[in-house]
Amino acid sequence: QTTSTVFCKYAKIRISVLIQRNWFKFTRYRYGQGRRVFAMAPLHHHYQKLGAYESKIVTRFYIMCIVCAVLALATLKLCPAN
């Protein structure tokens, strides 16, 4: 696994946990009872609760990591050699 692939997976998991936690705290403060964005955090457990198989989840995460890596490479501004 490349470093960018590992970082991409880690980032998605951490962001889903942060979203879940902050939304729960916000709704608990605002409405008196916390509400959740995902059935369970981190994000891959949310998909498992919905009934998706682990192999399908892993495959989709890999595809998203590849898409993110391609977008990152596409946005690099490379200067021509003089």
PDB file of N, CA, C and O in Angstrom:
ATOM      1  N   GLN A   1       0.842  -1.178   0.000  1.00  0.00           N
ATOM      2  CA  GLN A   1       0.000   0.000   0.000  1.00  0.00           C
ATOM      3  C   GLN A   1       0.882   1.234   0.000  1.00  0.00           C
ATOM      4  O   GLN A   1       1.868   1.310   0.719  1.00  0.00           O
ATOM      5  N   THR A   2       0.472   2.200  -0.763  1.00  0.00           N
ATOM      6  CA  THR A   2       1.225   3.441  -0.790  1.00  0.00           C
ATOM      7  C   THR A   2       0.805   4.317   0.381  1.00  0.00           C
ATOM      8  O   THR A   2      -0.237   4.119   0.998  1.00  0.00           O
ATOM      9  N   THR A   3       1.625   5.298   0.662  1.00  0.00           N
ATOM     10  CA  THR A   3       1.349   6.196   1.778  1.00  0.00           C
ATOM     11  C   THR A   3       0.071   6.987   1.544  1.00  0.00           C
ATOM     12  O   THR A   3      -0.713   7.192   2.467  1.00  0.00           O
ATOM     13  N   SER A   4      -0.158   7.417   0.308  1.00  0.00           N
ATOM     14  CA  SER A   4      -1.363   8.204   0.029  1.00  0.00           C
ATOM     15  C   SER A   4      -2.631   7.368   0.207  1.00  0.00           C
ATOM     16  O   SER A   4      -3.649   7.876   0.669  1.00  0.00           O
ATOM     17  N   THR A   5      -2.576   6.086  -0.124  1.00  0.00           N
ATOM     18  CA  THR A   5      -3.735   5.217   0.046  1.00  0.00           C
ATOM     19  C   THR A   5      -4.056   5.031   1.522  1.00  0.00           C
ATOM     20  O   THR A   5      -5.212   5.123   1.935  1.00  0.00           O
ATOM     21  N   VAL A   6      -3.034   4.808   2.315  1.00  0.00           N
ATOM     22  CA  VAL A   6      -3.234   4.632   3.752  1.00  0.00           C
ATOM     23  C   VAL A   6      -3.771   5.918   4.366  1.00  0.00           C
ATOM     24  O   VAL A   6      -4.704   5.900   5.176  1.00  0.00           O
ATOM     25  N   PHE A   7      -3.206   7.063   3.971  1.00  0.00           N
ATOM     26  CA  PHE A   7      -3.662   8.341   4.506  1.00  0.00           C
ATOM     27  C   PHE A   7      -5.097   8.622   4.107  1.00  0.00           C
ATOM     28  O   PHE A   7      -5.880   9.138   4.912  1.00  0.00           O
ATOM     29  N   CYS A   8      -5.466   8.285   2.886  1.00  0.00           N
ATOM     30  CA  CYS A   8      -6.826   8.523   2.402  1.00  0.00           C
ATOM     31  C   CYS A   8      -7.838   7.731   3.228  1.00  0.00           C
ATOM     32  O   CYS A   8      -8.857   8.276   3.646  1.00  0.00           O
ATOM     33  N   LYS A   9      -7.537   6.464   3.495  1.00  0.00           N
ATOM     34  CA  LYS A   9      -8.444   5.650   4.308  1.00  0.00           C
ATOM     35  C   LYS A   9      -8.531   6.201   5.724  1.00  0.00           C
ATOM     36  O   LYS A   9      -9.610   6.295   6.291  1.00  0.00           O
ATOM     37  N   TYR A  10      -7.396   6.569   6.291  1.00  0.00           N
ATOM     38  CA  TYR A  10      -7.361   7.108   7.650  1.00  0.00           C
ATOM     39  C   TYR A  10      -8.149   8.413   7.732  1.00  0.00           C
ATOM     40  O   TYR A  10      -8.895   8.634   8.681  1.00  0.00           O
ATOM     41  N   ALA A  11      -8.000   9.265   6.726  1.00  0.00           N
ATOM     42  CA  ALA A  11      -8.685  10.554   6.724  1.00  0.00           C
ATOM     43  C   ALA A  11     -10.202  10.377   6.672  1.00  0.00           C
ATOM     44  O   ALA A  11     -10.939  11.058   7.401  1.00  0.00           O
ATOM     45  N   LYS A  12     -10.685   9.455   5.837  1.00  0.00           N
ATOM     46  CA  LYS A  12     -12.132   9.242   5.753  1.00  0.00           C
ATOM     47  C   LYS A  12     -12.699   8.737   7.072  1.00  0.00           C
ATOM     48  O   LYS A  12     -13.771   9.154   7.498  1.00  0.00           O
ATOM     49  N   ILE A  13     -11.969   7.861   7.718  1.00  0.00           N
ATOM     50  CA  ILE A  13     -12.440   7.314   8.991  1.00  0.00           C
ATOM     51  C   ILE A  13     -12.461   8.407  10.054  1.00  0.00           C
ATOM     52  O   ILE A  13     -13.440   8.559  10.787  1.00  0.00           O
ATOM     53  N   ARG A  14     -11.395   9.184  10.136  1.00  0.00           N
ATOM     54  CA  ARG A  14     -11.317  10.243  11.148  1.00  0.00           C
ATOM     55  C   ARG A  14     -12.380  11.319  10.903  1.00  0.00           C
ATOM     56  O   ARG A  14     -12.998  11.801  11.838  1.00  0.00           O
ATOM     57  N   ILE A  15     -12.594  11.691   9.650  1.00  0.00           N
ATOM     58  CA  ILE A  15     -13.589  12.721   9.343  1.00  0.00           C
ATOM     59  C   ILE A  15     -14.984  12.238   9.710  1.00  0.00           C
ATOM     60  O   ILE A  15     -15.784  13.002  10.258  1.00  0.00           O
ATOM     61  N   SER A  16     -15.291  10.978   9.446  1.00  0.00           N
ATOM     62  CA  SER A  16     -16.623  10.471   9.794  1.00  0.00           C
ATOM     63  C   SER A  16     -16.835  10.467  11.305  1.00  0.00           C
ATOM     64  O   SER A  16     -17.927  10.771  11.782  1.00  0.00           O
ATOM     65  N   VAL A  17     -15.785  10.158  12.065  1.00  0.00           N
ATOM     66  CA  VAL A  17     -15.893  10.182  13.523  1.00  0.00           C
ATOM     67  C   VAL A  17     -16.090  11.612  14.014  1.00  0.00           C
ATOM     68  O   VAL A  17     -16.932  11.876  14.890  1.00  0.00           O
ATOM     69  N   LEU A  18     -15.350  12.554  13.451  1.00  0.00           N
ATOM     70  CA  LEU A  18     -15.491  13.956  13.853  1.00  0.00           C
ATOM     71  C   LEU A  18     -16.880  14.502  13.526  1.00  0.00           C
ATOM     72  O   LEU A  18     -17.486  15.215  14.330  1.00  0.00           O
ATOM     73  N   ILE A  19     -17.389  14.153  12.356  1.00  0.00           N
ATOM     74  CA  ILE A  19     -18.738  14.602  11.976  1.00  0.00           C
ATOM     75  C   ILE A  19     -19.768  14.033  12.940  1.00  0.00           C
ATOM     76  O   ILE A  19     -20.639  14.756  13.436  1.00  0.00           O
ATOM     77  N   GLN A  20     -19.673  12.728  13.199  1.00  0.00           N
ATOM     78  CA  GLN A  20     -20.632  12.073  14.099  1.00  0.00           C
ATOM     79  C   GLN A  20     -20.603  12.705  15.492  1.00  0.00           C
ATOM     80  O   GLN A  20     -21.630  13.025  16.064  1.00  0.00           O
ATOM     81  N   ARG A  21     -19.410  12.865  16.041  1.00  0.00           N
ATOM     82  CA  ARG A  21     -19.269  13.374  17.401  1.00  0.00           C
ATOM     83  C   ARG A  21     -19.743  14.823  17.510  1.00  0.00           C
ATOM     84  O   ARG A  21     -20.511  15.169  18.411  1.00  0.00           O
ATOM     85  N   ASN A  22     -19.317  15.672  16.568  1.00  0.00           N
ATOM     86  CA  ASN A  22     -19.700  17.085  16.645  1.00  0.00           C
ATOM     87  C   ASN A  22     -21.182  17.292  16.390  1.00  0.00           C
ATOM     88  O   ASN A  22     -21.813  18.140  17.020  1.00  0.00           O
ATOM     89  N   TRP A  23     -21.766  16.529  15.465  1.00  0.00           N
ATOM     90  CA  TRP A  23     -23.200  16.648  15.208  1.00  0.00           C
ATOM     91  C   TRP A  23     -24.011  16.191  16.420  1.00  0.00           C
ATOM     92  O   TRP A  23     -24.998  16.813  16.787  1.00  0.00           O
ATOM     93  N   PHE A  24     -23.577  15.115  17.061  1.00  0.00           N
ATOM     94  CA  PHE A  24     -24.263  14.620  18.248  1.00  0.00           C
ATOM     95  C   PHE A  24     -24.221  15.664  19.361  1.00  0.00           C
ATOM     96  O   PHE A  24     -25.232  15.939  20.011  1.00  0.00           O
ATOM     97  N   LYS A  25     -23.047  16.270  19.571  1.00  0.00           N
ATOM     98  CA  LYS A  25     -22.924  17.300  20.608  1.00  0.00           C
ATOM     99  C   LYS A  25     -23.779  18.524  20.287  1.00  0.00           C
ATOM    100  O   LYS A  25     -24.423  19.101  21.163  1.00  0.00           O
ATOM    101  N   PHE A  26     -23.782  18.937  19.011  1.00  0.00           N
ATOM    102  CA  PHE A  26     -24.562  20.099  18.598  1.00  0.00           C
ATOM    103  C   PHE A  26     -26.053  19.862  18.802  1.00  0.00           C
ATOM    104  O   PHE A  26     -26.758  20.711  19.356  1.00  0.00           O
ATOM    105  N   THR A  27     -26.561  18.706  18.357  1.00  0.00           N
ATOM    106  CA  THR A  27     -27.993  18.441  18.486  1.00  0.00           C
ATOM    107  C   THR A  27     -28.393  18.211  19.940  1.00  0.00           C
ATOM    108  O   THR A  27     -29.515  18.540  20.322  1.00  0.00           O
ATOM    109  N   ARG A  28     -27.488  17.680  20.749  1.00  0.00           N
ATOM    110  CA  ARG A  28     -27.793  17.512  22.166  1.00  0.00           C
ATOM    111  C   ARG A  28     -27.912  18.877  22.831  1.00  0.00           C
ATOM    112  O   ARG A  28     -28.801  19.112  23.649  1.00  0.00           O
ATOM    113  N   TYR A  29     -27.043  19.810  22.457  1.00  0.00           N
ATOM    114  CA  TYR A  29     -27.101  21.166  22.999  1.00  0.00           C
ATOM    115  C   TYR A  29     -28.346  21.892  22.499  1.00  0.00           C
ATOM    116  O   TYR A  29     -29.031  22.560  23.266  1.00  0.00           O
ATOM    117  N   ARG A  30     -28.665  21.732  21.224  1.00  0.00           N
ATOM    118  CA  ARG A  30     -29.768  22.492  20.623  1.00  0.00           C
ATOM    119  C   ARG A  30     -31.152  21.920  20.961  1.00  0.00           C
ATOM    120  O   ARG A  30     -32.077  22.664  21.235  1.00  0.00           O
ATOM    121  N   TYR A  31     -31.292  20.584  20.916  1.00  0.00           N
ATOM    122  CA  TYR A  31     -32.602  19.964  21.080  1.00  0.00           C
ATOM    123  C   TYR A  31     -32.764  19.198  22.381  1.00  0.00           C
ATOM    124  O   TYR A  31     -33.843  18.685  22.666  1.00  0.00           O
ATOM    125  N   GLY A  32     -31.688  19.069  23.145  1.00  0.00           N
ATOM    126  CA  GLY A  32     -31.767  18.346  24.405  1.00  0.00           C
ATOM    127  C   GLY A  32     -31.541  16.853  24.271  1.00  0.00           C
ATOM    128  O   GLY A  32     -31.408  16.153  25.252  1.00  0.00           O
ATOM    129  N   GLN A  33     -31.510  16.365  23.050  1.00  0.00           N
ATOM    130  CA  GLN A  33     -31.250  14.953  22.799  1.00  0.00           C
ATOM    131  C   GLN A  33     -30.364  14.848  21.567  1.00  0.00           C
ATOM    132  O   GLN A  33     -30.644  15.463  20.541  1.00  0.00           O
ATOM    133  N   GLY A  34     -29.292  14.067  21.682  1.00  0.00           N
ATOM    134  CA  GLY A  34     -28.354  13.950  20.574  1.00  0.00           C
ATOM    135  C   GLY A  34     -28.909  13.122  19.428  1.00  0.00           C
ATOM    136  O   GLY A  34     -29.610  12.142  19.637  1.00  0.00           O
ATOM    137  N   ARG A  35     -28.625  13.558  18.229  1.00  0.00           N
ATOM    138  CA  ARG A  35     -29.013  12.812  17.022  1.00  0.00           C
ATOM    139  C   ARG A  35     -27.755  12.415  16.277  1.00  0.00           C
ATOM    140  O   ARG A  35     -26.733  13.074  16.373  1.00  0.00           O
ATOM    141  N   ARG A  36     -27.834  11.360  15.508  1.00  0.00           N
ATOM    142  CA  ARG A  36     -26.660  10.831  14.815  1.00  0.00           C
ATOM    143  C   ARG A  36     -26.792  10.993  13.307  1.00  0.00           C
ATOM    144  O   ARG A  36     -27.885  10.914  12.753  1.00  0.00           O
ATOM    145  N   VAL A  37     -25.656  11.197  12.651  1.00  0.00           N
ATOM    146  CA  VAL A  37     -25.606  11.268  11.195  1.00  0.00           C
ATOM    147  C   VAL A  37     -25.513   9.855  10.630  1.00  0.00           C
ATOM    148  O   VAL A  37     -26.222   9.499   9.700  1.00  0.00           O
ATOM    149  N   PHE A  38     -24.626   9.047  11.203  1.00  0.00           N
ATOM    150  CA  PHE A  38     -24.406   7.672  10.763  1.00  0.00           C
ATOM    151  C   PHE A  38     -24.985   6.715  11.798  1.00  0.00           C
ATOM    152  O   PHE A  38     -25.105   7.048  12.969  1.00  0.00           O
ATOM    153  N   ALA A  39     -25.326   5.507  11.361  1.00  0.00           N
ATOM    154  CA  ALA A  39     -25.824   4.501  12.294  1.00  0.00           C
ATOM    155  C   ALA A  39     -24.754   4.153  13.320  1.00  0.00           C
ATOM    156  O   ALA A  39     -25.045   3.869  14.482  1.00  0.00           O
ATOM    157  N   MET A  40     -23.500   4.185  12.900  1.00  0.00           N
ATOM    158  CA  MET A  40     -22.376   3.921  13.785  1.00  0.00           C
ATOM    159  C   MET A  40     -21.139   4.544  13.146  1.00  0.00           C
ATOM    160  O   MET A  40     -21.008   4.564  11.932  1.00  0.00           O
ATOM    161  N   ALA A  41     -20.268   5.077  13.955  1.00  0.00           N
ATOM    162  CA  ALA A  41     -19.003   5.610  13.442  1.00  0.00           C
ATOM    163  C   ALA A  41     -17.897   4.684  13.903  1.00  0.00           C
ATOM    164  O   ALA A  41     -18.022   4.055  14.948  1.00  0.00           O
ATOM    165  N   PRO A  42     -16.842   4.532  13.189  1.00  0.00           N
ATOM    166  CA  PRO A  42     -16.403   5.079  11.916  1.00  0.00           C
ATOM    167  C   PRO A  42     -17.266   4.617  10.738  1.00  0.00           C
ATOM    168  O   PRO A  42     -18.088   3.724  10.867  1.00  0.00           O
ATOM    169  N   LEU A  43     -17.019   5.233   9.620  1.00  0.00           N
ATOM    170  CA  LEU A  43     -17.883   5.091   8.455  1.00  0.00           C
ATOM    171  C   LEU A  43     -18.041   3.651   7.975  1.00  0.00           C
ATOM    172  O   LEU A  43     -19.134   3.247   7.577  1.00  0.00           O
ATOM    173  N   HIS A  44     -16.991   2.842   8.030  1.00  0.00           N
ATOM    174  CA  HIS A  44     -17.117   1.476   7.526  1.00  0.00           C
ATOM    175  C   HIS A  44     -18.060   0.645   8.406  1.00  0.00           C
ATOM    176  O   HIS A  44     -18.726  -0.251   7.914  1.00  0.00           O
ATOM    177  N   HIS A  45     -18.179   0.956   9.676  1.00  0.00           N
ATOM    178  CA  HIS A  45     -19.140   0.256  10.535  1.00  0.00           C
ATOM    179  C   HIS A  45     -20.575   0.667  10.200  1.00  0.00           C
ATOM    180  O   HIS A  45     -21.502  -0.130  10.334  1.00  0.00           O
ATOM    181  N   HIS A  46     -20.751   1.902   9.747  1.00  0.00           N
ATOM    182  CA  HIS A  46     -22.072   2.363   9.315  1.00  0.00           C
ATOM    183  C   HIS A  46     -22.564   1.511   8.142  1.00  0.00           C
ATOM    184  O   HIS A  46     -23.714   1.069   8.125  1.00  0.00           O
ATOM    185  N   TYR A  47     -21.671   1.265   7.182  1.00  0.00           N
ATOM    186  CA  TYR A  47     -22.053   0.439   6.037  1.00  0.00           C
ATOM    187  C   TYR A  47     -22.315  -1.009   6.442  1.00  0.00           C
ATOM    188  O   TYR A  47     -23.202  -1.655   5.890  1.00  0.00           O
ATOM    189  N   GLN A  48     -21.565  -1.507   7.418  1.00  0.00           N
ATOM    190  CA  GLN A  48     -21.809  -2.867   7.897  1.00  0.00           C
ATOM    191  C   GLN A  48     -23.175  -2.967   8.571  1.00  0.00           C
ATOM    192  O   GLN A  48     -23.875  -3.954   8.418  1.00  0.00           O
ATOM    193  N   LYS A  49     -23.566  -1.940   9.320  1.00  0.00           N
ATOM    194  CA  LYS A  49     -24.882  -1.938   9.958  1.00  0.00           C
ATOM    195  C   LYS A  49     -26.003  -1.907   8.920  1.00  0.00           C
ATOM    196  O   LYS A  49     -27.088  -2.414   9.166  1.00  0.00           O
ATOM    197  N   LEU A  50     -25.722  -1.307   7.756  1.00  0.00           N
ATOM    198  CA  LEU A  50     -26.722  -1.260   6.695  1.00  0.00           C
ATOM    199  C   LEU A  50     -26.817  -2.570   5.920  1.00  0.00           C
ATOM    200  O   LEU A  50     -27.703  -2.738   5.096  1.00  0.00           O
ATOM    201  N   GLY A  51     -25.862  -3.496   6.164  1.00  0.00           N
ATOM    202  CA  GLY A  51     -25.947  -4.809   5.551  1.00  0.00           C
ATOM    203  C   GLY A  51     -24.947  -5.077   4.439  1.00  0.00           C
ATOM    204  O   GLY A  51     -25.033  -6.107   3.780  1.00  0.00           O
ATOM    205  N   ALA A  52     -24.007  -4.172   4.209  1.00  0.00           N
ATOM    206  CA  ALA A  52     -23.006  -4.389   3.165  1.00  0.00           C
ATOM    207  C   ALA A  52     -21.934  -5.342   3.676  1.00  0.00           C
ATOM    208  O   ALA A  52     -21.594  -5.346   4.850  1.00  0.00           O
ATOM    209  N   TYR A  53     -21.401  -6.147   2.772  1.00  0.00           N
ATOM    210  CA  TYR A  53     -20.330  -7.070   3.122  1.00  0.00           C
ATOM    211  C   TYR A  53     -19.009  -6.309   3.236  1.00  0.00           C
ATOM    212  O   TYR A  53     -18.799  -5.308   2.550  1.00  0.00           O
ATOM    213  N   GLU A  54     -18.138  -6.822   4.091  1.00  0.00           N
ATOM    214  CA  GLU A  54     -16.862  -6.150   4.329  1.00  0.00           C
ATOM    215  C   GLU A  54     -16.019  -6.050   3.064  1.00  0.00           C
ATOM    216  O   GLU A  54     -15.380  -5.021   2.816  1.00  0.00           O
ATOM    217  N   SER A  55     -16.033  -7.084   2.244  1.00  0.00           N
ATOM    218  CA  SER A  55     -15.234  -7.049   1.010  1.00  0.00           C
ATOM    219  C   SER A  55     -15.730  -5.950   0.062  1.00  0.00           C
ATOM    220  O   SER A  55     -14.933  -5.292  -0.605  1.00  0.00           O
ATOM    221  N   LYS A  56     -17.027  -5.740   0.017  1.00  0.00           N
ATOM    222  CA  LYS A  56     -17.596  -4.689  -0.825  1.00  0.00           C
ATOM    223  C   LYS A  56     -17.197  -3.306  -0.304  1.00  0.00           C
ATOM    224  O   LYS A  56     -16.863  -2.411  -1.073  1.00  0.00           O
ATOM    225  N   ILE A  57     -17.204  -3.149   1.024  1.00  0.00           N
ATOM    226  CA  ILE A  57     -16.825  -1.876   1.638  1.00  0.00           C
ATOM    227  C   ILE A  57     -15.361  -1.575   1.354  1.00  0.00           C
ATOM    228  O   ILE A  57     -15.004  -0.456   0.963  1.00  0.00           O
ATOM    229  N   VAL A  58     -14.500  -2.574   1.523  1.00  0.00           N
ATOM    230  CA  VAL A  58     -13.064  -2.387   1.295  1.00  0.00           C
ATOM    231  C   VAL A  58     -12.803  -2.022  -0.161  1.00  0.00           C
ATOM    232  O   VAL A  58     -12.007  -1.123  -0.459  1.00  0.00           O
ATOM    233  N   THR A  59     -13.478  -2.693  -1.084  1.00  0.00           N
ATOM    234  CA  THR A  59     -13.302  -2.402  -2.507  1.00  0.00           C
ATOM    235  C   THR A  59     -13.695  -0.972  -2.820  1.00  0.00           C
ATOM    236  O   THR A  59     -12.978  -0.264  -3.532  1.00  0.00           O
ATOM    237  N   ARG A  60     -14.801  -0.524  -2.274  1.00  0.00           N
ATOM    238  CA  ARG A  60     -15.239   0.856  -2.533  1.00  0.00           C
ATOM    239  C   ARG A  60     -14.292   1.872  -1.912  1.00  0.00           C
ATOM    240  O   ARG A  60     -14.049   2.928  -2.491  1.00  0.00           O
ATOM    241  N   PHE A  61     -13.754   1.561  -0.746  1.00  0.00           N
ATOM    242  CA  PHE A  61     -12.787   2.462  -0.130  1.00  0.00           C
ATOM    243  C   PHE A  61     -11.526   2.553  -0.995  1.00  0.00           C
ATOM    244  O   PHE A  61     -10.950   3.629  -1.150  1.00  0.00           O
ATOM    245  N   TYR A  62     -11.072   1.427  -1.542  1.00  0.00           N
ATOM    246  CA  TYR A  62      -9.909   1.443  -2.421  1.00  0.00           C
ATOM    247  C   TYR A  62     -10.180   2.281  -3.672  1.00  0.00           C
ATOM    248  O   TYR A  62      -9.328   3.048  -4.108  1.00  0.00           O
ATOM    249  N   ILE A  63     -11.359   2.134  -4.235  1.00  0.00           N
ATOM    250  CA  ILE A  63     -11.707   2.916  -5.426  1.00  0.00           C
ATOM    251  C   ILE A  63     -11.694   4.404  -5.107  1.00  0.00           C
ATOM    252  O   ILE A  63     -11.151   5.215  -5.868  1.00  0.00           O
ATOM    253  N   MET A  64     -12.253   4.786  -3.965  1.00  0.00           N
ATOM    254  CA  MET A  64     -12.257   6.200  -3.577  1.00  0.00           C
ATOM    255  C   MET A  64     -10.838   6.712  -3.327  1.00  0.00           C
ATOM    256  O   MET A  64     -10.513   7.850  -3.661  1.00  0.00           O
ATOM    257  N   CYS A  65      -9.985   5.879  -2.769  1.00  0.00           N
ATOM    258  CA  CYS A  65      -8.592   6.277  -2.545  1.00  0.00           C
ATOM    259  C   CYS A  65      -7.866   6.486  -3.866  1.00  0.00           C
ATOM    260  O   CYS A  65      -7.087   7.436  -4.001  1.00  0.00           O
ATOM    261  N   ILE A  66      -8.132   5.632  -4.829  1.00  0.00           N
ATOM    262  CA  ILE A  66      -7.510   5.786  -6.144  1.00  0.00           C
ATOM    263  C   ILE A  66      -8.002   7.062  -6.810  1.00  0.00           C
ATOM    264  O   ILE A  66      -7.204   7.818  -7.391  1.00  0.00           O
ATOM    265  N   VAL A  67      -9.292   7.341  -6.702  1.00  0.00           N
ATOM    266  CA  VAL A  67      -9.844   8.576  -7.268  1.00  0.00           C
ATOM    267  C   VAL A  67      -9.211   9.800  -6.601  1.00  0.00           C
ATOM    268  O   VAL A  67      -8.822  10.764  -7.282  1.00  0.00           O
ATOM    269  N   CYS A  68      -9.061   9.767  -5.283  1.00  0.00           N
ATOM    270  CA  CYS A  68      -8.431  10.885  -4.570  1.00  0.00           C
ATOM    271  C   CYS A  68      -6.974  11.051  -4.994  1.00  0.00           C
ATOM    272  O   CYS A  68      -6.500  12.178  -5.158  1.00  0.00           O
ATOM    273  N   ALA A  69      -6.267   9.947  -5.165  1.00  0.00           N
ATOM    274  CA  ALA A  69      -4.868  10.021  -5.587  1.00  0.00           C
ATOM    275  C   ALA A  69      -4.755  10.595  -6.995  1.00  0.00           C
ATOM    276  O   ALA A  69      -3.870  11.418  -7.270  1.00  0.00           O
ATOM    277  N   VAL A  70      -5.635  10.188  -7.894  1.00  0.00           N
ATOM    278  CA  VAL A  70      -5.617  10.714  -9.259  1.00  0.00           C
ATOM    279  C   VAL A  70      -5.925  12.204  -9.258  1.00  0.00           C
ATOM    280  O   VAL A  70      -5.274  12.990  -9.965  1.00  0.00           O
ATOM    281  N   LEU A  71      -6.893  12.623  -8.458  1.00  0.00           N
ATOM    282  CA  LEU A  71      -7.208  14.052  -8.367  1.00  0.00           C
ATOM    283  C   LEU A  71      -6.032  14.843  -7.799  1.00  0.00           C
ATOM    284  O   LEU A  71      -5.744  15.951  -8.256  1.00  0.00           O
ATOM    285  N   ALA A  72      -5.360  14.283  -6.816  1.00  0.00           N
ATOM    286  CA  ALA A  72      -4.197  14.961  -6.249  1.00  0.00           C
ATOM    287  C   ALA A  72      -3.091  15.096  -7.289  1.00  0.00           C
ATOM    288  O   ALA A  72      -2.456  16.151  -7.396  1.00  0.00           O
ATOM    289  N   LEU A  73      -2.855  14.044  -8.042  1.00  0.00           N
ATOM    290  CA  LEU A  73      -1.828  14.116  -9.081  1.00  0.00           C
ATOM    291  C   LEU A  73      -2.230  15.062 -10.210  1.00  0.00           C
ATOM    292  O   LEU A  73      -1.380  15.722 -10.802  1.00  0.00           O
ATOM    293  N   ALA A  74      -3.506  15.138 -10.506  1.00  0.00           N
ATOM    294  CA  ALA A  74      -3.981  16.019 -11.575  1.00  0.00           C
ATOM    295  C   ALA A  74      -3.854  17.488 -11.186  1.00  0.00           C
ATOM    296  O   ALA A  74      -3.717  18.355 -12.067  1.00  0.00           O
ATOM    297  N   THR A  75      -3.881  17.780  -9.917  1.00  0.00           N
ATOM    298  CA  THR A  75      -3.814  19.169  -9.496  1.00  0.00           C
ATOM    299  C   THR A  75      -2.391  19.649  -9.222  1.00  0.00           C
ATOM    300  O   THR A  75      -2.186  20.817  -8.905  1.00  0.00           O
ATOM    301  N   LEU A  76      -1.406  18.749  -9.351  1.00  0.00           N
ATOM    302  CA  LEU A  76      -0.019  19.164  -9.180  1.00  0.00           C
ATOM    303  C   LEU A  76       0.380  20.119 -10.299  1.00  0.00           C
ATOM    304  O   LEU A  76       0.025  19.918 -11.454  1.00  0.00           O
ATOM    305  N   LYS A  77       1.081  21.127  -9.925  1.00  0.00           N
ATOM    306  CA  LYS A  77       1.569  22.064 -10.932  1.00  0.00           C
ATOM    307  C   LYS A  77       3.052  21.807 -11.128  1.00  0.00           C
ATOM    308  O   LYS A  77       3.884  22.201 -10.313  1.00  0.00           O
ATOM    309  N   LEU A  78       3.360  21.118 -12.187  1.00  0.00           N
ATOM    310  CA  LEU A  78       4.744  20.763 -12.461  1.00  0.00           C
ATOM    311  C   LEU A  78       5.348  21.797 -13.403  1.00  0.00           C
ATOM    312  O   LEU A  78       4.772  22.128 -14.454  1.00  0.00           O
ATOM    313  N   CYS A  79       6.496  22.321 -13.030  1.00  0.00           N
ATOM    314  CA  CYS A  79       7.196  23.295 -13.877  1.00  0.00           C
ATOM    315  C   CYS A  79       8.055  22.544 -14.883  1.00  0.00           C
ATOM    316  O   CYS A  79       8.718  21.565 -14.533  1.00  0.00           O
ATOM    317  N   PRO A  80       8.067  23.002 -16.127  1.00  0.00           N
ATOM    318  CA  PRO A  80       8.928  22.348 -17.112  1.00  0.00           C
ATOM    319  C   PRO A  80      10.396  22.589 -16.768  1.00  0.00           C
ATOM    320  O   PRO A  80      10.770  23.635 -16.261  1.00  0.00           O
ATOM    321  N   ALA A  81      11.217  21.611 -17.041  1.00  0.00           N
ATOM    322  CA  ALA A  81      12.653  21.736 -16.769  1.00  0.00           C
ATOM    323  C   ALA A  81      13.265  22.742 -17.730  1.00  0.00           C
ATOM    324  O   ALA A  81      12.970  22.771 -18.912  1.00  0.00           O
ATOM    325  N   ASN A  82      14.173  23.558 -17.217  1.00  0.00           N
ATOM    326  CA  ASN A  82      14.825  24.573 -18.068  1.00  0.00           C
ATOM    327  C   ASN A  82      16.078  24.026 -18.682  1.00  0.00           C
ATOM    328  O   ASN A  82      16.924  23.491 -18.228  1.00  0.00           O
TER     329      ASN A  82
END
